[in-house]
Coordinates of C-alpha atoms in Angstrom, one line a residue:
Chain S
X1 CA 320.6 146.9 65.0
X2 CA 322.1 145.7 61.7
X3 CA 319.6 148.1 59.9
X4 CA 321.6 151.4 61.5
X5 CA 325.2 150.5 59.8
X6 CA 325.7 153.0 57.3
X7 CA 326.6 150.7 54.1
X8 CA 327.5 153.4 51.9
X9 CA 330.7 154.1 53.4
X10 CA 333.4 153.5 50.5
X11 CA 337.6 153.4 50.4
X12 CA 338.8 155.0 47.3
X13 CA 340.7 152.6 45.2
X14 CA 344.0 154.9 45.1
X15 CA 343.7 155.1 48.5
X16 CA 343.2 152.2 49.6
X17 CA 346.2 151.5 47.0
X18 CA 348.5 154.4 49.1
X19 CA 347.7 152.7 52.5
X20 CA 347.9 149.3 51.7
X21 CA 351.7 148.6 51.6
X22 CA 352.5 149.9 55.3
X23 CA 349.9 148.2 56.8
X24 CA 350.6 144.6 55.3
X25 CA 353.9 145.9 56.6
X26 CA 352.7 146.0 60.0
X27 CA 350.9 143.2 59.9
X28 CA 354.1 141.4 59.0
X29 CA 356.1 143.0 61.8
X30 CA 353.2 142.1 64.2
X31 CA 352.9 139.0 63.5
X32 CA 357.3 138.0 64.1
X33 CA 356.5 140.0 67.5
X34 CA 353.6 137.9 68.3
X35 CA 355.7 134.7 67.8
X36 CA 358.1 135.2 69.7
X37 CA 356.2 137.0 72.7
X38 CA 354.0 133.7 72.2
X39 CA 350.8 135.4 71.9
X40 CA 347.9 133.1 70.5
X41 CA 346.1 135.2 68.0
X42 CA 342.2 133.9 66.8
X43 CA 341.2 136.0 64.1
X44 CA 337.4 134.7 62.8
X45 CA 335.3 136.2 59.7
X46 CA 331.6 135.6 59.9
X47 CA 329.5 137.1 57.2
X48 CA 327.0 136.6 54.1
X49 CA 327.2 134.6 51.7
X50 CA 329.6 136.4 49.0
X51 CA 330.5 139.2 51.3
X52 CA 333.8 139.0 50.7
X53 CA 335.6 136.9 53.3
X54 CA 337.7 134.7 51.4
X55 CA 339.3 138.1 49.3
X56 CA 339.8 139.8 52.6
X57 CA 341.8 136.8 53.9
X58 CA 343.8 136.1 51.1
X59 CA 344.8 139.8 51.4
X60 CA 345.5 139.1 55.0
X61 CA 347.6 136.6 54.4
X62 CA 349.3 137.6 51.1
X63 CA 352.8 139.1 53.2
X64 CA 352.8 137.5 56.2
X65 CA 354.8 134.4 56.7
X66 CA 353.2 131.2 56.7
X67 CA 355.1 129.3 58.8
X68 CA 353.2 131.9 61.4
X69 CA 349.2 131.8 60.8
X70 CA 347.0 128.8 59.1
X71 CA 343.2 129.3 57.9
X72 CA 340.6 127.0 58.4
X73 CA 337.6 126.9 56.3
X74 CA 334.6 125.2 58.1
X75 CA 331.9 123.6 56.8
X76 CA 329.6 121.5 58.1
X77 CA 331.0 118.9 61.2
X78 CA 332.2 115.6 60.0
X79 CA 331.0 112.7 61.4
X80 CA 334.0 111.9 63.3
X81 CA 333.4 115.3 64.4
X82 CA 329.9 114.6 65.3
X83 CA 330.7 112.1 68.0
X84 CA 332.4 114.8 70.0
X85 CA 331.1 117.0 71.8
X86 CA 330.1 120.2 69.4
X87 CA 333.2 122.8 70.2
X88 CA 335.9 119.9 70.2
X89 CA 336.4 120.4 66.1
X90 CA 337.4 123.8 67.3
X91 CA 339.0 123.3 70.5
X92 CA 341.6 121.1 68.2
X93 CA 342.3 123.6 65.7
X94 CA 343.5 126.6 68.4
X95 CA 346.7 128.2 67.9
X96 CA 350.0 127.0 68.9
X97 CA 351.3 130.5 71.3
X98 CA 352.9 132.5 69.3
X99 CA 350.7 131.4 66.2
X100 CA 347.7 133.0 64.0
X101 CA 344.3 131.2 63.7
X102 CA 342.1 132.5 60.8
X103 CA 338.6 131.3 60.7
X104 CA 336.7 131.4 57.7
X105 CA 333.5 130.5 59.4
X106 CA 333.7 129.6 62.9
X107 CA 332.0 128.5 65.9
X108 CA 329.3 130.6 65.6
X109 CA 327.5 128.6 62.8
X110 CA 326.1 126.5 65.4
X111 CA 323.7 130.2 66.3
X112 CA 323.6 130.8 62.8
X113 CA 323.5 128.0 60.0
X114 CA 322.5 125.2 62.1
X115 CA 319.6 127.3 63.3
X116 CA 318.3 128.9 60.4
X117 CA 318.6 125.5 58.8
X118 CA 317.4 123.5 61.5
X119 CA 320.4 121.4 61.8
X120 CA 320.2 121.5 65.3
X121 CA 317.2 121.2 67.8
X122 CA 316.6 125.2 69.5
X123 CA 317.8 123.3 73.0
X124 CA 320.7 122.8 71.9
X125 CA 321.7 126.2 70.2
X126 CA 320.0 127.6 72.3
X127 CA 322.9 126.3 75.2
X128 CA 325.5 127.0 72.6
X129 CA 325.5 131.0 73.1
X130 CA 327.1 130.3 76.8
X131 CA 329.6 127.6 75.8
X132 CA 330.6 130.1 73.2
X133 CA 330.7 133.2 75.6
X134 CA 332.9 130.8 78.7
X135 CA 335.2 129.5 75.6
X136 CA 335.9 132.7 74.7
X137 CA 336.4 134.1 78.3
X138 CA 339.2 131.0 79.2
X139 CA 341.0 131.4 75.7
X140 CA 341.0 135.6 76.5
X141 CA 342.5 135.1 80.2
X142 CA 344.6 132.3 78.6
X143 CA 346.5 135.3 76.8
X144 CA 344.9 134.9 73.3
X145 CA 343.5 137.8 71.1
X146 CA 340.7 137.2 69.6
X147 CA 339.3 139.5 66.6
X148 CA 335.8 138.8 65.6
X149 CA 334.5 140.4 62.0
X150 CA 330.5 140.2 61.3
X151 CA 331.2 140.9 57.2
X152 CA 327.7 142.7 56.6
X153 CA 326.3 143.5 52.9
X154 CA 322.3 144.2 52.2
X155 CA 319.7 141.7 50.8
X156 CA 320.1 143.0 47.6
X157 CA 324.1 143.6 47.6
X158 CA 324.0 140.2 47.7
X159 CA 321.4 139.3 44.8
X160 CA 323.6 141.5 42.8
X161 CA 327.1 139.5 43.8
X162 CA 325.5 136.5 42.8
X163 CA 324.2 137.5 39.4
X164 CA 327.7 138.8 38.6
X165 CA 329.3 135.3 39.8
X166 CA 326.9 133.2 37.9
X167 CA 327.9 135.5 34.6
X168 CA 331.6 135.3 34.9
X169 CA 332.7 131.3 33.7
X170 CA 335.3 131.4 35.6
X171 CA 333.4 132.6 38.7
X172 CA 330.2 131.0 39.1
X173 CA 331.1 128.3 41.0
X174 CA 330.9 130.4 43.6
X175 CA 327.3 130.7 43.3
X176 CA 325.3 127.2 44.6
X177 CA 322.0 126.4 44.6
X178 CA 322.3 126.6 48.4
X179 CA 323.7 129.9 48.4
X180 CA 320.1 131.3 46.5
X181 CA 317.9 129.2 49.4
X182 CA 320.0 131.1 51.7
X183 CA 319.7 134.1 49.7
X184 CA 316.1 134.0 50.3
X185 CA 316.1 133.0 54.0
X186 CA 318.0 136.3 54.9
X187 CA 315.2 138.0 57.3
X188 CA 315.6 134.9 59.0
X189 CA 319.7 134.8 59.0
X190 CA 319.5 138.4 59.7
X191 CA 317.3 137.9 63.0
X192 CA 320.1 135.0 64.0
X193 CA 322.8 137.1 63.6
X194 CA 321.7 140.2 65.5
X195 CA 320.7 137.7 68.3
X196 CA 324.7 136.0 67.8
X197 CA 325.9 139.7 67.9
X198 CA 324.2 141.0 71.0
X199 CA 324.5 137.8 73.0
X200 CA 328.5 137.2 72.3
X201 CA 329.9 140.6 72.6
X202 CA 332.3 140.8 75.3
X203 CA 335.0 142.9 76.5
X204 CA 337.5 140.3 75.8
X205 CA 336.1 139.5 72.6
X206 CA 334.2 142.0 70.3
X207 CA 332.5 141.7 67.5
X208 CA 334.1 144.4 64.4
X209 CA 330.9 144.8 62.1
X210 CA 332.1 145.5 58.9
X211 CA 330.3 147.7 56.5
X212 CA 330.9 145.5 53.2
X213 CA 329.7 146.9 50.4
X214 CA 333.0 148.4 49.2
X215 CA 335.7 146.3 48.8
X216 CA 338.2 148.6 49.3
X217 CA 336.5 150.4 52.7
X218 CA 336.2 146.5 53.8
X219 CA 340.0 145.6 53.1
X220 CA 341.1 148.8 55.4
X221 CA 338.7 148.1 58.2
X222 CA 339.8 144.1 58.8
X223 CA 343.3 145.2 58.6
X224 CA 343.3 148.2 60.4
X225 CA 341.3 146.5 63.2
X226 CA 343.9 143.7 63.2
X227 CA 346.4 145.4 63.2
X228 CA 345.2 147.9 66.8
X229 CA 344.4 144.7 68.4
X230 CA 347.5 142.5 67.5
X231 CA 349.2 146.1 69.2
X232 CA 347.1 146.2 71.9
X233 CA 348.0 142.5 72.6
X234 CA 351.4 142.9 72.3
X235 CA 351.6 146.1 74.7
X236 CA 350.1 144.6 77.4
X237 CA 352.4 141.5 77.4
X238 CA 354.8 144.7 77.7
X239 CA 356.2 144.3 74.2
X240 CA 357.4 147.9 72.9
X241 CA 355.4 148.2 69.5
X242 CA 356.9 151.2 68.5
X243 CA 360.2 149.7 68.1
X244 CA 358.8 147.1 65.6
X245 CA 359.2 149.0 62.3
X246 CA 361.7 147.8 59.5
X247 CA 363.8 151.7 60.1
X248 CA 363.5 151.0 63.8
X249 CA 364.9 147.2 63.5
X250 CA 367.2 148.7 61.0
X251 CA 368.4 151.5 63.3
X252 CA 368.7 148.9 66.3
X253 CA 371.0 146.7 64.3
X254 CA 373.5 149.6 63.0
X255 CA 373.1 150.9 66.5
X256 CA 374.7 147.0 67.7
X257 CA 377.2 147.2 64.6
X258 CA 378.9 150.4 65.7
X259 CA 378.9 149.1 69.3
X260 CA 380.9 146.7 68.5
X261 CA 382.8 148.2 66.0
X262 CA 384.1 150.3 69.1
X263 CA 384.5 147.6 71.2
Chain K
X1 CA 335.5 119.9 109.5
X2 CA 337.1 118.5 106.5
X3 CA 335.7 116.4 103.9
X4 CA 338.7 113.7 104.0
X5 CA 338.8 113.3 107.8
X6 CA 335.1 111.7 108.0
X7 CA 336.4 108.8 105.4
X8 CA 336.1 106.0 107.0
X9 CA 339.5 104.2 106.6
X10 CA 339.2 100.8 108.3
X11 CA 336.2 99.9 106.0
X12 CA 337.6 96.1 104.1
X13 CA 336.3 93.7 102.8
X14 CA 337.5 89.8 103.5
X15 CA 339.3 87.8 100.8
X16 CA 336.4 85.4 99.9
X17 CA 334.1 88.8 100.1
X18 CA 336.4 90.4 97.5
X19 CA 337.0 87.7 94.9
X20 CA 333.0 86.8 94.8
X21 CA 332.2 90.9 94.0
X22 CA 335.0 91.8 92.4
X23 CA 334.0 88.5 89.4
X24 CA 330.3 89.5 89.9
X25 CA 330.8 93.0 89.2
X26 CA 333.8 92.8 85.8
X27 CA 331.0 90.5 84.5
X28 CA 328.0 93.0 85.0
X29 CA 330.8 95.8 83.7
X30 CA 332.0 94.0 80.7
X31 CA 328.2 93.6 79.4
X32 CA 327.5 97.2 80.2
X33 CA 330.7 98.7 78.2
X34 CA 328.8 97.0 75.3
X35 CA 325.7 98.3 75.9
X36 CA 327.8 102.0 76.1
X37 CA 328.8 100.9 72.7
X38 CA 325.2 99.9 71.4
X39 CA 323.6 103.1 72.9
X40 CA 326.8 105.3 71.4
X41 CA 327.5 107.1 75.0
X42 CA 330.7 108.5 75.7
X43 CA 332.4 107.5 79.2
X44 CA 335.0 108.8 80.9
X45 CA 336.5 107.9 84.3
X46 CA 338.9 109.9 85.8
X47 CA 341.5 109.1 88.7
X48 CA 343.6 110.9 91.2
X49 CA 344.5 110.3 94.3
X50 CA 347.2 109.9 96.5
X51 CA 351.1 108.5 95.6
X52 CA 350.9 104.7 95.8
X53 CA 346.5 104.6 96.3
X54 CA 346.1 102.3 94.2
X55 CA 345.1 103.8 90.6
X56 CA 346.7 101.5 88.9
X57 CA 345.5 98.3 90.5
X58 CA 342.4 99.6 90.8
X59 CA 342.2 100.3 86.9
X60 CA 343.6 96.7 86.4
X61 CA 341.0 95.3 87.7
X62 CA 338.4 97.9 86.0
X63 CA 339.9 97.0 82.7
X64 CA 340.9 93.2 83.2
X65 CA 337.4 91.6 81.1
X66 CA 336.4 94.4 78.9
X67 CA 336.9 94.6 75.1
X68 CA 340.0 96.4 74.6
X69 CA 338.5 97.8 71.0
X70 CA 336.1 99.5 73.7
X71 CA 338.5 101.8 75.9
X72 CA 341.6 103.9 76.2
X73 CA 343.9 104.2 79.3
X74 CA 345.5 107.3 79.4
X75 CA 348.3 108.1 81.9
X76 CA 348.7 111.6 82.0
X77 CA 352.5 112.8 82.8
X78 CA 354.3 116.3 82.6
X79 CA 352.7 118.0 79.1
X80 CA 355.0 118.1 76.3
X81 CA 354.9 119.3 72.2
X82 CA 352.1 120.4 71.2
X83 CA 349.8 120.1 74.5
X84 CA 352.9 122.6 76.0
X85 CA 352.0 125.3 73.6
X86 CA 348.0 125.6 74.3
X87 CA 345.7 126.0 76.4
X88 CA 346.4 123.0 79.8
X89 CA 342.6 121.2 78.8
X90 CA 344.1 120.9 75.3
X91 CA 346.1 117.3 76.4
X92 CA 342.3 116.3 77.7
X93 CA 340.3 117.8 74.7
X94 CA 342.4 115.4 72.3
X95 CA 341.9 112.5 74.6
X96 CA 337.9 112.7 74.9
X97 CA 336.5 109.5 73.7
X98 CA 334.1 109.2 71.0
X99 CA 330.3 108.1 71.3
X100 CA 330.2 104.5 72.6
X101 CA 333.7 104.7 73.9
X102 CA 335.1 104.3 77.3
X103 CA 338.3 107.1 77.9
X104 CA 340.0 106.2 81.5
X105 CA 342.6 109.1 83.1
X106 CA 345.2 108.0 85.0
X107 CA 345.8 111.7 86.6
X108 CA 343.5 114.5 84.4
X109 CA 342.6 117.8 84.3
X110 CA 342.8 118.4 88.3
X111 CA 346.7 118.1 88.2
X112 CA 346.0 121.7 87.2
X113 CA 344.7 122.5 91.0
X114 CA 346.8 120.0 92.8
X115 CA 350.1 119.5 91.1
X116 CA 350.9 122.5 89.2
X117 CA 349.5 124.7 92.2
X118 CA 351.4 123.7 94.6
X119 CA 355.0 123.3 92.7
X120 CA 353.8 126.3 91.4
X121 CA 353.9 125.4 87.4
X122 CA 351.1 128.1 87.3
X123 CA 350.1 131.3 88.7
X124 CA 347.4 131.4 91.4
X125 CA 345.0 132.9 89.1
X126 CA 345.7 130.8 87.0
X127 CA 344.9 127.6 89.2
X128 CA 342.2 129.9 90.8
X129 CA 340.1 129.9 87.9
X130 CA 340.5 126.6 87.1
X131 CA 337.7 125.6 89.2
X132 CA 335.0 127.4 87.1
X133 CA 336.6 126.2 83.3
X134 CA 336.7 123.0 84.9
X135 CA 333.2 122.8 85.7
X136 CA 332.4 123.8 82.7
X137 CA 334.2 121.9 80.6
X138 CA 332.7 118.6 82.2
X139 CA 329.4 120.1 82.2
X140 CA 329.6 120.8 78.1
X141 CA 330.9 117.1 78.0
X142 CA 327.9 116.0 80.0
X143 CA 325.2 118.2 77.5
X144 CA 326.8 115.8 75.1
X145 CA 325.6 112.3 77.1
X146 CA 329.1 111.7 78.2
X147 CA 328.7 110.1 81.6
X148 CA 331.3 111.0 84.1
X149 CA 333.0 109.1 86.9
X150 CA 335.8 110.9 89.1
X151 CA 337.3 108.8 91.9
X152 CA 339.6 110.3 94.8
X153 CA 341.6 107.6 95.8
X154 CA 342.2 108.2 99.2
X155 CA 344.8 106.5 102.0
X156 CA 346.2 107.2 105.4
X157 CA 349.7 108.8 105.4
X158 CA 350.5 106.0 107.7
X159 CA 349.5 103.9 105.0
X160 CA 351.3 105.6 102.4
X161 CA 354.5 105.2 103.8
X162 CA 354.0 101.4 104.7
X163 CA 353.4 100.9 100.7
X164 CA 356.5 102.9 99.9
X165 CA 358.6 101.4 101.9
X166 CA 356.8 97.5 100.4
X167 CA 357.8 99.0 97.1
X168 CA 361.2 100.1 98.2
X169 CA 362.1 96.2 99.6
X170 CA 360.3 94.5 97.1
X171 CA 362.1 94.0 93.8
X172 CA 359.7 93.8 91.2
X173 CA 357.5 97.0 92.8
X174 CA 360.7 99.0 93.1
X175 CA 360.5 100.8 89.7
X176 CA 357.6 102.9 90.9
X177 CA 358.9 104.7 93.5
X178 CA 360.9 107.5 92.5
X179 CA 362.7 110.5 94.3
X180 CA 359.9 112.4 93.4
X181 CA 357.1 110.2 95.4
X182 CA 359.1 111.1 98.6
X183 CA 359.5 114.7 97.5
X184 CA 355.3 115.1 96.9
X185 CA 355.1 113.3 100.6
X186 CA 357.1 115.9 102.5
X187 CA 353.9 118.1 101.2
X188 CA 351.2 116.1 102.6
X189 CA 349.5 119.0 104.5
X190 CA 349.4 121.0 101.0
X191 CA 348.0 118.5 99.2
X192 CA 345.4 117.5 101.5
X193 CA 344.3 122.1 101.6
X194 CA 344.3 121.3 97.5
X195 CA 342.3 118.2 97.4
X196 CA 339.8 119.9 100.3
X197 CA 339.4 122.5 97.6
X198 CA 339.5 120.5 94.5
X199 CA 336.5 118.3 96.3
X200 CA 334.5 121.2 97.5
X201 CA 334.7 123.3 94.4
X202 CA 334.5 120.7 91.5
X203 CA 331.7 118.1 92.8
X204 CA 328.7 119.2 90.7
X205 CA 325.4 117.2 90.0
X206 CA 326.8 116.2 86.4
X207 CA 330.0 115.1 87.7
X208 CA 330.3 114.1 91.2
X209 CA 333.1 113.3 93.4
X210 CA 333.2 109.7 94.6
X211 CA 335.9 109.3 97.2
X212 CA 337.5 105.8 97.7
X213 CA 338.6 104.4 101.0
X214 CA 341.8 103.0 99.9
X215 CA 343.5 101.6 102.7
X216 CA 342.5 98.1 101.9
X217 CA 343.1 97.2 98.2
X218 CA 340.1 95.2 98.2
X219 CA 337.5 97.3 99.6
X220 CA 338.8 100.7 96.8
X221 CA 338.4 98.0 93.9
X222 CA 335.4 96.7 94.7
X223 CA 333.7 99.8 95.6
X224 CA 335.0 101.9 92.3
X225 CA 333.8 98.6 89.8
X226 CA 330.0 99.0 91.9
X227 CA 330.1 102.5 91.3
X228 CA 330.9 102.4 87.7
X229 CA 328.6 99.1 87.3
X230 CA 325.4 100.9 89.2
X231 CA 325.6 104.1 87.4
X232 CA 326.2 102.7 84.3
X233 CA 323.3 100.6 84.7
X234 CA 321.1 103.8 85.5
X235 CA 322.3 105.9 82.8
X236 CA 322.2 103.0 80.0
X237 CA 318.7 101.9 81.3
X238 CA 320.2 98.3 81.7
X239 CA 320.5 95.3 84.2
X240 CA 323.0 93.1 84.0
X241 CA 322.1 89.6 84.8
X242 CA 325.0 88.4 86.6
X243 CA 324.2 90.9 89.4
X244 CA 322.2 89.1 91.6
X245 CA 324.1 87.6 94.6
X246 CA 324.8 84.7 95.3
X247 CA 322.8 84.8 99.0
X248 CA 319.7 85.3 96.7
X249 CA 320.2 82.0 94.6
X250 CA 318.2 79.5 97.0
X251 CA 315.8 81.4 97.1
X252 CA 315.1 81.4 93.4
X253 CA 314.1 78.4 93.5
X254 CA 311.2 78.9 96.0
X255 CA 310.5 81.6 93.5
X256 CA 307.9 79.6 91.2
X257 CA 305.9 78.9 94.0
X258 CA 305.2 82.3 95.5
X259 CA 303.3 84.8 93.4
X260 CA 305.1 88.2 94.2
X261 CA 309.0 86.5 94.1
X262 CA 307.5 84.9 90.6
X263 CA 306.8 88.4 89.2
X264 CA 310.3 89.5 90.0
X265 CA 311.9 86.1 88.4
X266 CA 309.3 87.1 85.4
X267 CA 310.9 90.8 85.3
X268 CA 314.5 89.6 85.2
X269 CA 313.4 87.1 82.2
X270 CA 312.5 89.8 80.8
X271 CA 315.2 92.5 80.5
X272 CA 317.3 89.5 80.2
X273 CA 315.7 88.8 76.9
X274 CA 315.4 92.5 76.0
X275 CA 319.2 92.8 75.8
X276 CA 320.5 91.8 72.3
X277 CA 323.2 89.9 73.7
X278 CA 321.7 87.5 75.6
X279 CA 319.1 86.4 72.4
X280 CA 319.0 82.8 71.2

């Protein structure tokens, strides 16, 4: 499946430059409307290793107010964490209504890292594709959005990341010794996650595949997907979308002034 | 025909009955809740049941010789903060006990189908599909090893209103009946259509239903400690020494001198000696 996704596709940097303000914009919009309609939002990046996650949520993030969204990075469970059962380190960390959730890694390393790395016995991940599929399903008729991106970049993309991480001083940490044995494991992450993809999309919770080998193209396609389902969301709590812009707010509000100016 | 009208209401048990079992069995519990601590296995016992039932008393008695570094009562009231703003199982998912811990719910999850349905805190397709996330909830909290124990503490409404009106006369009882408890009374028939439901719909093999005949006090705390006791005893592979009843003791001594009775005396040496607190 993976092997059809067309990874030339590229953003030009001026206009990916030209786009980028309105959109943040409407992210920023979306996400006051959000709060106080008090929509749960789960937004979740899965990916390869340097794929470009962490850039494409720190753009995410960079206008929007943080009182409204919070990102988790997930690693590996604690052992606190360990005596629960496996989804309760995420079941704690769902959005308050109203709120954002960003997931830098997510649930779904239990199908992915855990298995490639044999973390976890094939009985038990094995199970973890329905938990994931009902959790999803009762947060969805709960009222939250979910967003799901599968960041994808080739085998050799990749190599070529880490070379120019380990070069730059000031980058290289990055780049661990890990990261390489995962490097060379990626037939084997690549079969996991075309199994994750196929097995987990749902109607109320797709996956967005991501075409990642252009920055720029990647940036665009998170937030523009964002951005339609955050708007979908809203309309169907009967939220009027259109009237969200700063010159329709703006209009509203002089509207109000000479109303009661009058009166 | 309805589950709750075949509970058999008169079932009691006689003073001296209930003071030799009720000892017998907080002994055999209190060495169990430390094998659930050696073994690392998550417990949780839920309750509902009727106003004035008994939940309290009953997990008095439950409680009353355990290690109190071993369990967590929680009494679960109207959600507020942070459990308002999320998803309802969010207040339970917070409250799940860690391996080798025992988590006990006074009122749970099932307030979702019985409380909030009927005074209509939620839409019905809301509590409608309740059912299934319930399930499976308890089901992904039984992949983990948690064993799970749900009681239905069941009385007469005849009986209900005899302990409301005790509470009402007597002083010291009179804090816990409220306005409210009279209010929830008036809708007897609806809750007994939402607990028919509740039973028939959320009693799976992982976690089963165990309804309690609560008319007599002694009879619903015996019978919810045996419970607990003889599953736990399954589940943790363990026998508790202190079970065997007294009828059985002169006979124990006749014991040596048969073969068969011998092996058994023999076998309970044994898994008496195979539990690490009973060493030395």
């Amino acid at each position: 499946m993976l092997e059809k996704i067309d990874l030339t596709k590229k953003l030009k940097k001026k206009e990916w430059k030209a786009l980028r303000p309105a959109l943040q914009q409407q992210l920023y919009d979306l996400e006051r409307a959000g709060f106080e309609a008090g929509m749960p939002t789960i937004i979740l990046f899965e990916g390869w290793d340097a794929a470009g996650k962490g850039t494409t949520i720190n753009m995410l993030t960079q206008r929007l107010d943080p009182r409204g969204f919070r990102v988790w990075p997930i690693r590996a469970a604690r052992t606190y964490e360990q005596n629960r059962p496996w989804l309760w380190r995420f079941w704690l960390k769902l959005p308050n209504r109203g709120e954002i959730a960003i997931f830098d890694r997510s649930w779904y390393g239990r199908v992915l890292v855990e298995r490639v790395e044999r973390l976890t016995p094939e009985q038990e991940w094995q199970k973890a594709y329905r938990d994931i599929v009902d959790f999803e399903q009762m947060l969805a008729e709960d009222g939250h959005v979910l967003v799901k991106f599968w960041l994808h970049i080739s085998k050799e993309e990749q190599r070529r990341r880490f070379r120019r991480l380990e070069k730059d001083p000031l980058l290289a940490w990055h780049v661990a010794p890990e990261d390489w044995e995962h490097h060379r494991k990626y037939d084997e992450y690549l079969l996991a996650a075309e199994e994750m993809l196929e097995r987990t999309e749902t109607e109320w919770a797709p996956w967005t595949i991501v075409e990642a080998t252009d920055q720029e193209y990647t940036q665009w396609k998170v937030m523009q997907t964002i951005v339609d389902a955050l708007g979908r969301g809203l309309r169907a709590r009967g939220v009027d979308t259109d009237a969200l812009s700063a010159e329709a707010m703006a209009a509203k509000a002089a509207e109000k002034r000479s109303a009661n100016g009058q009166g | 025909m309805s589950i709750l009208s075949q509970v058999d209401l008169s079932l009691a048990l006689t003073p001296k009955e209930y003071e030799e079992q009720l000892i017998r069995h907080q002994v055999a519990l209190s060495q169990l809740a430390y094998q659930v601590y050696v073994q690392k296995r998550p417990v949780v016992i839920v309750f509902e049941g009727w106003d004035a039932a008994g939940k309290g008393g009953v997990i008095k008695r439950l409680t009353e010789r355990l290690d109190p570094r071993g369990y967590v009562v929680y009494p679960i009231a109207a959600p507020a903060g942070e459990d308002k703003t999320h998803h309802y199982l969010y207040r339970f998912w917070r409250r799940l006990p860690e391996r080798g811990q025992i988590a006990i719910f006074d009122r749970s999850w099932y307030g979702r189908v019985m409380v909030e349905r009927i005074e209509g805190f939620c839409s019905e397709a809301e509590w409608k599909r309740a059912y299934r996330e319930i399930n499976q909830f308890e089901r992904q909290l039984a992949d983990f090893g948690t064993i799970i124990f749900k009681f239905w503490m069941h009385i007469s409404k005849d009986e209900q209103l005899r302990r409301f009106q005790e509470r009402q006369n007597t002083p010291y009882k009179a804090w816990k009946l409220t306005a409210e408890d009279w209010r929830n009374r008036e809708k007897w028939d609806q809750y007994e259509l939402a607990v028919e439901e509740m039973l028939l719909k959320t009693s799976t093999v992982t976690a089963p239903w165990t309804i309690v005949e609560g008319n007599d006090k002694s009879w619903a705390r015996v019978k919810v400690l045996k419970t607990v006791v003889d599953t736990l005893s399954r589940e943790l592979d363990y026998q508790p020494d202190i079970l065997m009843p007294k009828a059985e003791k002169p006979q124990k001594k006749k014991a040596a001198r048969t073969g068969t009775q011998g092996e058994v005396a023999a076998k309970r040496k044994k898994t008496s000696q195979a539990s690490p607190d009973a060493d030395h």
